[in-house]
Amino acid sequence: YIGYFCAGMYFNTYINDKKTLKVIYFLGIIGALITVIGTSLISVFSKHPTHIFYDFLCPNVACMTIALFLWTKNINVDWVSDKVQQTIGRFSRATLLIYFVHWYIIDGLRVVIGLSVVTVGVIYIPIIVLFAFTLSLGLAIGLLKIKLIKRIFG
């Protein structure tokens, strides 16, 4: 996981030109398509679910992660209200903690409801992602109220 943290620091510092950003966004979209289509095809042809395209070190996942990071970093929020900007700021402050707790949320979902990325299907993946993100965000915001946690992560 530390590689993504270091990549974020690098991309935040050195990637600013629009041409490079467009290439990275395109690779992120391709990465998402490879994840969904590749997983579906391999699962159908092998006749059992597979998670080969969901590994954190897969190039498609790296492309999606980097593209999403740069897109959220570069999105223009000047046109939105102050309340929305405050909400974005709250998300931003909680990001590192969300990153740390989301894995426990996903593991908890696996245990409680028998969730497996490869068994939920393409339609349920966005629902599970939104659910895990919402739980992670809520937990992170709650944990950030603890002074020690806020000092470390906030």
PDB file of C-alpha atoms in Angstrom, residues 13 27 32 38-39 43 46 64 68 84 92 104 109 113 139 151 154:
ATOM      1  CA  THR A  13       4.072  17.214  -7.219  1.00  0.00           C
ATOM      2  CA  LEU A  27      -5.700   4.794 -18.827  1.00  0.00           C
ATOM      3  CA  ALA A  32     -11.935   0.117 -15.213  1.00  0.00           C
ATOM      4  CA  GLY A  38     -11.829  -9.088 -17.945  1.00  0.00           C
ATOM      5  CA  THR A  39     -13.248 -10.425 -14.694  1.00  0.00           C
ATOM      6  CA  SER A  43     -15.156 -16.037 -14.803  1.00  0.00           C
ATOM      7  CA  SER A  46     -13.303 -20.728 -16.480  1.00  0.00           C
ATOM      8  CA  MET A  64      -7.769   3.541 -12.000  1.00  0.00           C
ATOM      9  CA  LEU A  68      -9.120   8.952  -9.728  1.00  0.00           C
ATOM     10  CA  VAL A  84     -20.123  21.620  -0.587  1.00  0.00           C
ATOM     11  CA  SER A  92     -10.059  15.329   2.253  1.00  0.00           C
ATOM     12  CA  TYR A 104     -11.425  -3.727   7.661  1.00  0.00           C
ATOM     13  CA  LEU A 109     -18.583  -7.489   4.950  1.00  0.00           C
ATOM     14  CA  ILE A 113     -22.613 -11.489   4.643  1.00  0.00           C
ATOM     15  CA  LEU A 139     -16.017   5.518  10.873  1.00  0.00           C
ATOM     16  CA  ARG A 151      -3.149  14.149  15.686  1.00  0.00           C
ATOM     17  CA  GLY A 154      -5.994  14.541  10.734  1.00  0.00           C
TER      18      GLY A 154
END
